[in-house]
Amino acid sequence: MEISGTANLEQDWIGDVLAIGFIEGQIALENSRAQLDQKLNGLVSEIITESKFEGKAGSNVSLKIAGIKDLKRIILVGLGKEPSLDNIRNAAATVAREAKKNKSLSIALPVIEADAQKIAQALTEGLLLGLYKDERFKSEPEKKELELESVELLGLPDTQASIELAQTIISGVILAKELVAAPANFVTPLEMAQNAYQIAQQYGLGLKVLEEQDCKELAMGAFLGVGQASNLPPKFIHLTYTPSQKASKKVAIIGKSLTFDSGGLNIKGQGSGIETMKMDMAGGAATLGAAKVIGQLKPEIEVHFICAATENMISGNAMHPGDILTASNGKTIEIINTDAEGRLTLADALVYAEKLEVDYIVDLATLTGACVVALGDDIAGLWSTDQDLIDQLQQAAKDSGEKIWLMPLESNYFEAIKSPIADLKNVGSRAGGSITAALFLKEFIKETPWAHLDIAGPVWADKTSGINNAGATGFPVRTLVSWILALADH
Ligand code: BES
Ligand code: MG
Ligand code: ZN
């Protein structure tokens, strides 16, 4: 599909579908919109009146048209009172869903006080996400007689670079979605490593995959303990993007990569959502998604992408509740609950990342149900030891329209994860479960500024809404990319 920005205005639309955005409360048809209305014999004003369309964010009217040459459908879409980039991105996704069975589409926005480049980027992101459909596991994909071939962004000339930037970013979001949505019999630790290999080959990144034996030599007892009941060998994946010139900054991104989380001997029971636990590698999927984007954009910053990939299973070889594991920094962990496994895999990954002497470490993990209880399905929790990093990530999330919320590293709660027999317990009490999980991770960082995102909620959407079609969302690839690009610019 080709997307292009043109200087054309409403009345010069080209194509089967015309989508017109409206700011809430500014529905009057003026200038080029009045001309369009005239050209269409008052059709637009008629639709507005008949449907009581007000331009509210998220609202839309989509109408099949007969009797007007070349035009098959009109879509009116609301941008809300403040036509923010978020609202524009969401509106574009709505338009895409309404227009997808046609060959060509033109989108016209009202005059908005925002950077045209940013608008074109947001529109493209929304369009591509709204059109996304995963039919990999259907024996017969839906028959499409027609498919969108071209989209024109009216009134947005000279925005090709921003359109291409959005296309590149969404290629990483879609990789993350596909990895998360594919079940555990497809996306195994080996498959994660093979995806990393493809990214490395295609975009010239460095790749090191530590096998089980390598991890033993590095004394990664926590990571290996989690994987020991699986029939599939664990893979500790480390992709490195090195810019052409010597970088002034180095960062590491670590993604929790449990390709399946059964809970282990503390097996997840009925109603626990065990059948959704293919998504427990969403942190790793976002890490690879970001690597795919950064490999293409080639910013001036060194980035390490790390996925400690394994499965949490049961067998005669499974960890027992009560076992004591030793992580690669020497800390001992009493396993109170085998279902609190993500933090064990991350412990060794954090220790590994800190040895790379990076400026920042960010981990992403579908770590706790407690975080979903605290913040709901749409918002990730953020914990960090560093105010600069907090500011950077909050800005990046805001720019991307992905929601994160700062949570406390309340040191008093550390008492809950002290073990009488080992250094740490892997779970505290139920109360504040996402906070004690973050405090646990902090034990594996010495001094590098670090942030942890608990993404258990927003990596999956039960219903289609905004830019997310129901299913895997690819969260937070866009935030990661935005963060890395901003760091590289400084
Ligand atoms: N992978 C889960 C967390 C999770 C829950 C992710 C819901 C996505 C949706 C994690 O490994 C887990 O099982 N956490 C336990 C921790 C508990 C045993 C302390 C949880 O949240 O119940
Ligand atoms: Mg678990
Ligand atoms: Zn898990």
Short mmCIF file of C-alpha atoms and ligand atoms in Angstrom, two decimals:
data_model
loop_
_atom_site.label_atom_id
_atom_site.label_comp_id
_atom_site.label_asym_id
_atom_site.label_seq_id
_atom_site.Cartn_x
_atom_site.Cartn_y
_atom_site.Cartn_z
CA MET A 1 0.00 0.00 0.00
CA GLU A 2 1.30 3.39 -0.92
CA ILE A 3 0.80 6.36 1.40
CA SER A 4 1.65 9.85 0.23
CA GLY A 5 1.15 13.40 1.41
CA THR A 6 -0.14 15.94 -1.10
CA ALA A 7 -1.03 19.61 -1.20
CA ASN A 8 -4.49 18.70 -2.50
CA LEU A 9 -7.43 19.77 -0.35
CA GLU A 10 -10.83 18.24 0.30
CA GLN A 11 -12.41 19.18 -3.00
CA ASP A 12 -9.53 17.62 -4.94
CA TRP A 13 -9.71 14.22 -3.28
CA ILE A 14 -8.77 11.23 -5.34
CA GLY A 15 -10.21 7.81 -4.77
CA ASP A 16 -13.02 5.62 -3.63
CA VAL A 17 -13.21 6.78 -0.05
CA LEU A 18 -12.97 10.25 1.39
CA ALA A 19 -12.40 10.61 5.13
CA ILE A 20 -12.84 14.00 6.74
CA GLY A 21 -11.68 14.79 10.25
CA PHE A 22 -13.53 17.27 12.46
CA ILE A 23 -12.63 19.07 15.65
CA GLU A 24 -15.43 18.82 18.18
CA GLY A 25 -17.53 21.97 18.09
CA GLN A 26 -16.08 23.09 14.74
CA ILE A 27 -18.43 21.36 12.38
CA ALA A 28 -19.23 24.32 10.11
CA LEU A 29 -18.07 23.69 6.55
CA GLU A 30 -15.77 26.50 5.49
CA ASN A 31 -13.31 27.16 2.66
CA SER A 32 -12.26 23.95 0.91
CA ARG A 33 -14.86 22.01 2.89
CA ALA A 34 -17.63 24.28 1.71
CA GLN A 35 -16.39 23.81 -1.85
CA LEU A 36 -16.38 20.07 -1.42
CA ASP A 37 -19.91 20.14 -0.02
CA GLN A 38 -21.00 22.14 -3.03
CA LYS A 39 -19.29 19.77 -5.39
CA LEU A 40 -21.14 16.87 -3.71
CA ASN A 41 -24.50 18.66 -3.84
CA GLY A 42 -24.70 19.28 -0.09
CA LEU A 43 -24.04 15.68 0.82
CA VAL A 44 -21.53 16.38 3.59
CA SER A 45 -23.73 18.87 5.42
CA GLU A 46 -26.63 16.48 5.05
CA ILE A 47 -24.69 13.61 6.64
CA ILE A 48 -23.59 15.85 9.51
CA THR A 49 -27.14 16.95 10.26
CA GLU A 50 -28.76 13.56 9.80
CA SER A 51 -26.28 11.66 11.94
CA LYS A 52 -25.98 14.43 14.58
CA PHE A 53 -22.24 14.18 14.15
CA GLU A 54 -20.38 16.44 16.59
CA GLY A 55 -16.74 15.51 16.06
CA LYS A 56 -16.28 13.81 19.42
CA ALA A 57 -13.04 11.86 19.78
CA GLY A 58 -13.59 8.25 18.77
CA SER A 59 -16.86 8.97 16.94
CA ASN A 60 -17.35 8.34 13.26
CA VAL A 61 -20.02 8.16 10.58
CA SER A 62 -19.32 5.97 7.59
CA LEU A 63 -21.71 6.12 4.68
CA LYS A 64 -21.84 4.26 1.40
CA ILE A 65 -22.49 6.69 -1.45
CA ALA A 66 -24.41 6.11 -4.64
CA GLY A 67 -24.77 8.42 -7.57
CA ILE A 68 -21.58 10.44 -7.28
CA LYS A 69 -18.89 9.83 -9.79
CA ASP A 70 -15.84 7.96 -8.44
CA LEU A 71 -16.86 8.30 -4.80
CA LYS A 72 -17.98 5.15 -2.99
CA ARG A 73 -17.89 6.08 0.67
CA ILE A 74 -17.59 9.09 2.95
CA ILE A 75 -16.28 8.79 6.48
CA LEU A 76 -16.62 11.60 8.98
CA VAL A 77 -14.32 11.10 11.92
CA GLY A 78 -14.14 12.98 15.21
CA LEU A 79 -10.88 14.36 16.55
CA GLY A 80 -12.26 15.67 19.85
CA LYS A 81 -11.95 19.17 21.28
CA GLU A 82 -8.18 19.00 21.17
CA PRO A 83 -7.00 17.30 18.00
CA SER A 84 -3.94 15.80 19.71
CA LEU A 85 -1.61 13.44 17.88
CA ASP A 86 -3.20 10.62 19.91
CA ASN A 87 -6.64 11.54 18.67
CA ILE A 88 -5.35 11.83 15.11
CA ARG A 89 -3.63 8.43 15.35
CA ASN A 90 -6.80 6.83 16.73
CA ALA A 91 -8.98 8.51 14.10
CA ALA A 92 -6.73 7.19 11.33
CA ALA A 93 -7.10 3.65 12.69
CA THR A 94 -10.89 4.06 12.69
CA VAL A 95 -10.81 5.32 9.11
CA ALA A 96 -8.62 2.40 8.08
CA ARG A 97 -11.08 -0.13 9.51
CA GLU A 98 -13.98 1.56 7.67
CA ALA A 99 -12.15 1.98 4.38
CA LYS A 100 -10.24 -1.27 4.07
CA LYS A 101 -12.46 -2.93 1.48
CA ASN A 102 -11.82 -0.21 -1.07
CA LYS A 103 -8.90 0.50 -3.36
CA SER A 104 -8.08 4.10 -2.57
CA LEU A 105 -8.59 6.55 0.25
CA SER A 106 -8.04 10.26 0.82
CA ILE A 107 -7.91 11.72 4.33
CA ALA A 108 -8.51 15.39 5.02
CA LEU A 109 -7.87 16.92 8.43
CA PRO A 110 -8.95 20.40 9.47
CA VAL A 111 -6.22 23.00 9.92
CA ILE A 112 -4.48 21.94 13.11
CA GLU A 113 -1.78 23.66 15.08
CA ALA A 114 0.75 20.90 15.07
CA ASP A 115 3.82 19.96 13.13
CA ALA A 116 2.75 18.62 9.70
CA GLN A 117 5.50 15.98 9.93
CA LYS A 118 4.18 14.72 13.26
CA ILE A 119 0.62 14.67 11.89
CA ALA A 120 1.65 12.65 8.85
CA GLN A 121 3.54 10.22 11.10
CA ALA A 122 0.56 9.80 13.44
CA LEU A 123 -1.86 9.31 10.54
CA THR A 124 0.38 6.69 8.96
CA GLU A 125 0.85 4.84 12.25
CA GLY A 126 -2.89 4.80 12.87
CA LEU A 127 -3.66 3.66 9.32
CA LEU A 128 -1.20 0.79 9.37
CA LEU A 129 -2.30 -0.40 12.80
CA GLY A 130 -5.99 -0.13 11.95
CA LEU A 131 -5.46 -2.20 8.80
CA TYR A 132 -3.40 -4.87 10.55
CA LYS A 133 -4.95 -8.31 10.52
CA ASP A 134 -3.36 -11.57 11.63
CA GLU A 135 -4.45 -14.45 9.44
CA ARG A 136 -1.35 -16.62 9.82
CA PHE A 137 -3.25 -19.36 11.60
CA LYS A 138 -6.35 -19.46 9.40
CA SER A 139 -6.36 -22.30 6.90
CA GLU A 140 -8.26 -20.02 4.55
CA PRO A 141 -7.64 -16.33 4.90
CA GLU A 142 -10.61 -14.03 4.40
CA LYS A 143 -11.16 -13.41 0.69
CA LYS A 144 -10.55 -9.81 -0.18
CA GLU A 145 -11.97 -8.65 -3.46
CA LEU A 146 -10.51 -5.25 -2.90
CA GLU A 147 -7.73 -4.01 -0.70
CA LEU A 148 -6.44 -0.51 -0.04
CA GLU A 149 -3.72 0.22 -2.56
CA SER A 150 -3.20 3.92 -2.07
CA VAL A 151 -3.84 6.54 0.58
CA GLU A 152 -3.46 10.29 0.14
CA LEU A 153 -2.95 12.54 3.12
CA LEU A 154 -4.52 15.78 1.89
CA GLY A 155 -2.94 19.09 2.82
CA LEU A 156 0.26 17.40 3.97
CA PRO A 157 2.81 17.86 1.16
CA ASP A 158 6.51 17.09 1.71
CA THR A 159 5.89 14.58 4.46
CA GLN A 160 7.33 11.50 2.75
CA ALA A 161 10.16 11.10 5.27
CA SER A 162 7.71 11.13 8.19
CA ILE A 163 5.47 8.63 6.42
CA GLU A 164 8.47 6.36 5.91
CA LEU A 165 9.53 6.79 9.54
CA ALA A 166 6.07 5.67 10.64
CA GLN A 167 6.22 2.67 8.28
CA THR A 168 9.55 1.62 9.75
CA ILE A 169 8.32 2.00 13.33
CA ILE A 170 5.17 0.02 12.60
CA SER A 171 7.24 -2.79 11.06
CA GLY A 172 8.68 -3.31 14.54
CA VAL A 173 5.29 -3.00 16.24
CA ILE A 174 3.92 -5.66 13.91
CA LEU A 175 6.84 -7.99 14.58
CA ALA A 176 6.10 -7.65 18.31
CA LYS A 177 2.39 -8.29 17.72
CA GLU A 178 3.10 -11.38 15.65
CA LEU A 179 5.48 -12.83 18.21
CA VAL A 180 3.04 -12.23 21.06
CA ALA A 181 -0.01 -13.52 19.21
CA ALA A 182 1.67 -16.70 17.98
CA PRO A 183 1.17 -19.53 20.46
CA ALA A 184 3.82 -21.32 22.46
CA ASN A 185 4.02 -24.20 19.98
CA PHE A 186 5.21 -21.72 17.36
CA VAL A 187 7.16 -19.12 19.32
CA THR A 188 9.67 -21.18 21.31
CA PRO A 189 12.95 -19.91 22.78
CA LEU A 190 14.63 -21.18 19.58
CA GLU A 191 12.13 -19.25 17.45
CA MET A 192 12.89 -16.09 19.43
CA ALA A 193 16.59 -16.64 18.73
CA GLN A 194 15.86 -17.19 15.04
CA ASN A 195 13.94 -13.92 14.89
CA ALA A 196 16.92 -12.18 16.47
CA TYR A 197 19.15 -13.86 13.89
CA GLN A 198 17.01 -12.53 11.04
CA ILE A 199 17.14 -8.99 12.41
CA ALA A 200 20.91 -9.29 12.86
CA GLN A 201 21.35 -10.54 9.27
CA GLN A 202 18.99 -8.09 7.67
CA TYR A 203 20.12 -4.89 9.39
CA GLY A 204 23.69 -5.67 10.37
CA LEU A 205 23.38 -6.08 14.14
CA GLY A 206 25.72 -8.22 16.25
CA LEU A 207 24.19 -11.36 17.73
CA LYS A 208 25.30 -13.62 20.54
CA VAL A 209 23.07 -16.49 21.64
CA LEU A 210 24.18 -18.08 24.90
CA GLU A 211 23.26 -21.76 25.06
CA GLU A 212 22.41 -23.57 28.28
CA GLN A 213 26.07 -24.50 28.82
CA ASP A 214 27.20 -20.88 28.34
CA CYS A 215 24.62 -19.74 30.89
CA LYS A 216 25.91 -22.39 33.32
CA GLU A 217 29.42 -21.03 32.90
CA LEU A 218 28.11 -17.57 33.74
CA ALA A 219 26.39 -19.09 36.82
CA MET A 220 22.92 -17.94 35.74
CA GLY A 221 21.24 -20.18 38.28
CA ALA A 222 18.02 -18.14 38.47
CA PHE A 223 17.37 -18.11 34.72
CA LEU A 224 18.29 -21.79 34.33
CA GLY A 225 16.17 -22.78 37.33
CA VAL A 226 13.05 -21.43 35.62
CA GLY A 227 13.74 -23.34 32.41
CA GLN A 228 14.83 -26.64 33.92
CA ALA A 229 11.50 -28.45 33.49
CA SER A 230 11.09 -27.52 29.83
CA ASN A 231 11.94 -29.92 27.02
CA LEU A 232 13.11 -26.92 25.00
CA PRO A 233 16.61 -25.57 25.51
CA PRO A 234 16.77 -22.00 26.89
CA LYS A 235 18.29 -19.28 24.72
CA PHE A 236 19.88 -16.17 26.18
CA ILE A 237 19.71 -13.75 23.27
CA HIS A 238 21.90 -10.66 23.00
CA LEU A 239 21.61 -8.42 19.92
CA THR A 240 23.88 -5.40 19.62
CA TYR A 241 23.31 -2.37 17.45
CA THR A 242 26.51 -0.36 17.03
CA PRO A 243 26.35 2.95 15.15
CA SER A 244 28.89 3.77 12.45
CA GLN A 245 30.48 6.53 14.52
CA LYS A 246 31.53 6.04 18.12
CA ALA A 247 28.41 6.52 20.20
CA SER A 248 28.32 8.89 23.13
CA LYS A 249 25.57 6.86 24.78
CA LYS A 250 24.98 3.16 25.40
CA VAL A 251 21.76 1.58 26.60
CA ALA A 252 20.41 -1.92 27.22
CA ILE A 253 16.83 -3.10 26.82
CA ILE A 254 15.83 -6.37 28.43
CA GLY A 255 12.53 -8.12 27.70
CA LYS A 256 10.96 -10.88 29.80
CA SER A 257 10.79 -13.82 27.39
CA LEU A 258 8.76 -16.64 28.87
CA THR A 259 7.42 -18.30 25.73
CA PHE A 260 4.96 -20.03 28.04
CA ASP A 261 4.23 -19.62 31.73
CA SER A 262 2.31 -22.57 33.14
CA GLY A 263 3.17 -21.39 36.65
CA GLY A 264 5.42 -24.41 37.22
CA LEU A 265 4.53 -26.66 40.18
CA ASN A 266 2.48 -23.74 41.53
CA ILE A 267 0.55 -24.34 38.37
CA LYS A 268 -1.93 -21.73 37.20
CA GLY A 269 -5.44 -22.99 37.99
CA GLN A 270 -8.75 -22.63 36.23
CA GLY A 271 -9.69 -19.01 35.63
CA SER A 272 -6.05 -17.91 35.95
CA GLY A 273 -5.75 -17.20 32.25
CA ILE A 274 -3.19 -19.96 31.73
CA GLU A 275 -4.33 -20.22 28.10
CA THR A 276 -3.19 -16.63 27.54
CA MET A 277 0.32 -17.23 28.84
CA LYS A 278 1.80 -17.39 25.34
CA MET A 279 1.92 -13.62 25.83
CA ASP A 280 4.48 -13.89 28.63
CA MET A 281 7.25 -13.11 26.17
CA ALA A 282 5.73 -9.75 25.22
CA GLY A 283 8.67 -7.90 26.79
CA GLY A 284 11.06 -9.87 24.60
CA ALA A 285 8.82 -9.37 21.58
CA ALA A 286 8.89 -5.59 22.10
CA THR A 287 12.65 -5.77 22.54
CA LEU A 288 13.03 -7.52 19.17
CA GLY A 289 10.48 -5.17 17.61
CA ALA A 290 12.53 -2.18 18.77
CA ALA A 291 15.71 -3.84 17.47
CA LYS A 292 14.12 -4.22 14.06
CA VAL A 293 13.27 -0.51 13.97
CA ILE A 294 16.61 0.70 15.34
CA GLY A 295 18.47 -1.54 12.89
CA GLN A 296 16.72 0.31 10.06
CA LEU A 297 16.88 3.86 11.44
CA LYS A 298 20.53 3.60 12.50
CA PRO A 299 20.67 6.35 15.15
CA GLU A 300 23.94 7.46 16.81
CA ILE A 301 23.62 5.40 19.96
CA GLU A 302 24.73 1.91 20.98
CA VAL A 303 21.83 -0.34 21.94
CA HIS A 304 21.87 -3.82 23.45
CA PHE A 305 18.74 -5.95 23.15
CA ILE A 306 18.51 -8.85 25.58
CA CYS A 307 15.98 -11.69 25.85
CA ALA A 308 16.48 -14.51 28.35
CA ALA A 309 14.08 -16.89 26.64
CA THR A 310 12.68 -20.06 28.21
CA GLU A 311 9.47 -21.78 29.30
CA ASN A 312 8.07 -22.23 32.82
CA MET A 313 6.89 -25.86 32.76
CA ILE A 314 6.44 -28.91 34.98
CA SER A 315 8.24 -32.26 34.91
CA GLY A 316 10.20 -34.41 37.32
CA ASN A 317 12.97 -31.90 36.80
CA ALA A 318 10.92 -28.86 37.83
CA MET A 319 12.04 -26.50 40.57
CA HIS A 320 10.32 -27.31 43.84
CA PRO A 321 8.70 -24.60 45.88
CA GLY A 322 11.26 -24.04 48.63
CA ASP A 323 14.28 -24.59 46.36
CA ILE A 324 17.12 -22.12 46.66
CA LEU A 325 18.67 -20.77 43.45
CA THR A 326 21.84 -18.72 43.11
CA ALA A 327 21.84 -15.90 40.57
CA SER A 328 24.92 -14.83 38.61
CA ASN A 329 25.71 -12.02 41.07
CA GLY A 330 25.90 -14.59 43.87
CA LYS A 331 22.59 -13.70 45.50
CA THR A 332 20.54 -16.63 46.77
CA ILE A 333 16.79 -16.83 46.22
CA GLU A 334 14.28 -18.99 48.05
CA ILE A 335 11.51 -20.02 45.65
CA ILE A 336 8.27 -19.44 47.51
CA ASN A 337 6.16 -19.64 44.37
CA THR A 338 7.32 -21.10 41.06
CA ASP A 339 4.86 -18.82 39.25
CA ALA A 340 6.92 -15.76 40.18
CA GLU A 341 9.41 -16.82 37.50
CA GLY A 342 9.82 -13.69 35.38
CA ARG A 343 11.85 -11.89 38.02
CA LEU A 344 14.20 -14.90 38.20
CA THR A 345 14.97 -14.81 34.49
CA LEU A 346 15.35 -11.01 34.62
CA ALA A 347 17.71 -11.20 37.60
CA ASP A 348 20.43 -12.87 35.53
CA ALA A 349 19.67 -10.69 32.51
CA LEU A 350 20.07 -7.52 34.60
CA VAL A 351 23.40 -8.71 36.00
CA TYR A 352 24.55 -9.51 32.46
CA ALA A 353 23.40 -6.12 31.13
CA GLU A 354 25.20 -4.19 33.85
CA LYS A 355 28.49 -5.80 32.82
CA LEU A 356 28.08 -4.12 29.42
CA GLU A 357 28.72 -0.76 31.14
CA VAL A 358 25.76 1.00 29.61
CA ASP A 359 24.35 4.38 30.65
CA TYR A 360 20.82 3.08 31.14
CA ILE A 361 19.10 -0.27 31.54
CA VAL A 362 15.36 -0.61 30.85
CA ASP A 363 13.50 -3.86 31.36
CA LEU A 364 10.03 -4.70 30.06
CA ALA A 365 8.08 -7.51 31.60
CA THR A 366 4.62 -9.00 31.81
CA LEU A 367 5.63 -9.42 35.42
CA THR A 368 2.60 -9.31 37.69
CA GLY A 369 -1.15 -9.64 37.71
CA ALA A 370 -0.91 -7.19 40.61
CA CYS A 371 0.12 -4.43 38.21
CA VAL A 372 -3.01 -5.07 36.15
CA VAL A 373 -5.07 -4.84 39.34
CA ALA A 374 -3.38 -1.52 40.16
CA LEU A 375 -3.43 0.18 36.75
CA GLY A 376 -5.89 -1.77 34.61
CA ASP A 377 -5.45 -3.09 31.10
CA ASP A 378 -4.22 0.04 29.36
CA ILE A 379 -1.44 1.39 31.57
CA ALA A 380 2.01 0.01 32.31
CA GLY A 381 3.72 0.56 35.66
CA LEU A 382 7.08 2.32 35.69
CA TRP A 383 9.65 1.94 38.46
CA SER A 384 13.05 3.56 38.29
CA THR A 385 16.11 4.50 40.30
CA ASP A 386 16.85 7.57 38.17
CA GLN A 387 14.87 10.78 37.70
CA ASP A 388 16.41 11.59 34.29
CA LEU A 389 15.43 8.20 32.99
CA ILE A 390 11.92 8.62 34.38
CA ASP A 391 11.60 11.96 32.57
CA GLN A 392 12.91 10.50 29.32
CA LEU A 393 10.58 7.51 29.38
CA GLN A 394 7.54 9.56 30.36
CA GLN A 395 8.23 11.95 27.49
CA ALA A 396 8.71 9.09 25.03
CA ALA A 397 5.49 7.42 26.17
CA LYS A 398 3.59 10.69 25.87
CA ASP A 399 4.88 11.26 22.34
CA SER A 400 3.87 7.73 21.37
CA GLY A 401 0.46 7.75 22.99
CA GLU A 402 1.38 4.71 25.08
CA LYS A 403 0.41 5.02 28.73
CA ILE A 404 2.83 4.47 31.60
CA TRP A 405 2.45 5.52 35.23
CA LEU A 406 5.18 6.09 37.80
CA MET A 407 5.03 3.68 40.75
CA PRO A 408 7.07 3.75 43.96
CA LEU A 409 10.15 1.71 44.83
CA GLU A 410 8.98 1.75 48.45
CA SER A 411 12.01 0.47 50.37
CA ASN A 412 9.95 -0.42 53.48
CA TYR A 413 8.28 -3.13 51.46
CA PHE A 414 11.61 -4.83 50.95
CA GLU A 415 11.05 -6.59 54.31
CA ALA A 416 8.44 -8.73 52.55
CA ILE A 417 10.99 -10.37 50.25
CA LYS A 418 13.70 -11.09 52.84
CA SER A 419 14.13 -14.82 53.34
CA PRO A 420 15.04 -16.41 56.66
CA ILE A 421 17.18 -18.99 54.87
CA ALA A 422 18.44 -17.24 51.70
CA ASP A 423 19.12 -13.64 50.68
CA LEU A 424 15.76 -13.13 49.03
CA LYS A 425 12.36 -14.75 48.60
CA ASN A 426 10.89 -14.60 45.12
CA VAL A 427 7.51 -13.34 46.39
CA GLY A 428 6.31 -11.15 49.22
CA SER A 429 2.73 -10.75 50.37
CA ARG A 430 -0.18 -10.22 47.99
CA ALA A 431 -0.40 -6.56 48.89
CA GLY A 432 1.74 -4.35 46.67
CA GLY A 433 2.75 -7.34 44.57
CA SER A 434 3.96 -5.30 41.61
CA ILE A 435 6.09 -3.13 43.91
CA THR A 436 7.82 -6.02 45.68
CA ALA A 437 8.48 -7.54 42.25
CA ALA A 438 10.21 -4.30 41.21
CA LEU A 439 12.16 -4.22 44.49
CA PHE A 440 13.28 -7.78 43.80
CA LEU A 441 14.65 -6.76 40.38
CA LYS A 442 16.46 -3.78 41.90
CA GLU A 443 18.60 -6.23 43.90
CA PHE A 444 20.29 -7.24 40.66
CA ILE A 445 21.39 -3.75 39.67
CA LYS A 446 24.37 -2.16 41.37
CA GLU A 447 24.63 1.39 40.12
CA THR A 448 23.47 1.73 36.52
CA PRO A 449 20.39 3.96 36.17
CA TRP A 450 17.59 1.45 35.66
CA ALA A 451 13.88 1.44 34.87
CA HIS A 452 11.38 -1.39 34.95
CA LEU A 453 8.11 -1.40 33.01
CA ASP A 454 5.46 -3.89 34.12
CA ILE A 455 3.51 -4.30 30.88
CA ALA A 456 1.22 -7.20 31.90
CA GLY A 457 -1.90 -5.12 31.12
CA PRO A 458 -1.36 -3.22 27.86
CA VAL A 459 0.36 -5.90 25.75
CA TRP A 460 -3.01 -7.45 24.98
CA ALA A 461 -6.31 -5.80 23.99
CA ASP A 462 -9.50 -7.79 24.56
CA LYS A 463 -11.48 -5.45 22.31
CA THR A 464 -10.70 -3.31 19.29
CA SER A 465 -10.30 0.28 20.42
CA GLY A 466 -8.28 3.29 19.29
CA ILE A 467 -5.23 2.10 17.37
CA ASN A 468 -5.41 -1.43 18.77
CA ASN A 469 -7.24 -4.14 16.93
CA ALA A 470 -8.24 -6.88 19.39
CA GLY A 471 -5.24 -9.05 20.27
CA ALA A 472 -1.57 -8.33 20.78
CA THR A 473 -0.79 -4.60 20.76
CA GLY A 474 2.98 -4.41 20.26
CA PHE A 475 3.24 -2.24 23.40
CA PRO A 476 5.70 -0.51 24.09
CA VAL A 477 7.77 -0.65 20.88
CA ARG A 478 6.87 2.91 19.90
CA THR A 479 7.86 4.29 23.30
CA LEU A 480 11.19 2.45 23.20
CA VAL A 481 12.00 3.74 19.73
CA SER A 482 11.00 7.27 20.64
CA TRP A 483 13.19 7.09 23.78
CA ILE A 484 16.23 5.79 21.86
CA LEU A 485 15.88 8.37 19.07
CA ALA A 486 15.58 11.21 21.60
CA LEU A 487 18.72 9.99 23.44
CA ALA A 488 20.63 9.76 20.16
CA ASP A 489 19.66 13.34 19.28
CA HIS A 490 21.10 14.75 22.49
N1 BES B 1 3.31 -13.93 33.78
C1 BES B 1 2.71 -13.71 35.03
C2 BES B 1 2.09 -12.34 35.18
C3 BES B 1 0.94 -12.00 34.29
C4 BES B 1 -0.35 -12.04 34.75
C5 BES B 1 1.14 -11.56 33.00
C6 BES B 1 -1.40 -11.69 33.94
C7 BES B 1 0.09 -11.22 32.18
C8 BES B 1 -1.18 -11.27 32.65
C9 BES B 1 3.74 -13.89 36.14
O1 BES B 1 4.77 -14.76 35.87
C10 BES B 1 3.02 -14.42 37.31
O2 BES B 1 2.56 -15.53 37.26
N2 BES B 1 2.95 -13.62 38.36
C11 BES B 1 2.29 -13.99 39.54
C12 BES B 1 3.16 -13.61 40.71
C13 BES B 1 2.72 -14.17 42.02
C14 BES B 1 2.93 -15.66 42.06
C15 BES B 1 3.52 -13.51 43.12
C16 BES B 1 0.97 -13.23 39.59
O3 BES B 1 0.93 -12.08 39.15
O4 BES B 1 -0.01 -13.80 40.05
MG MG B 2 4.28 -16.76 36.45
ZN ZN B 3 5.22 -15.04 33.91
#
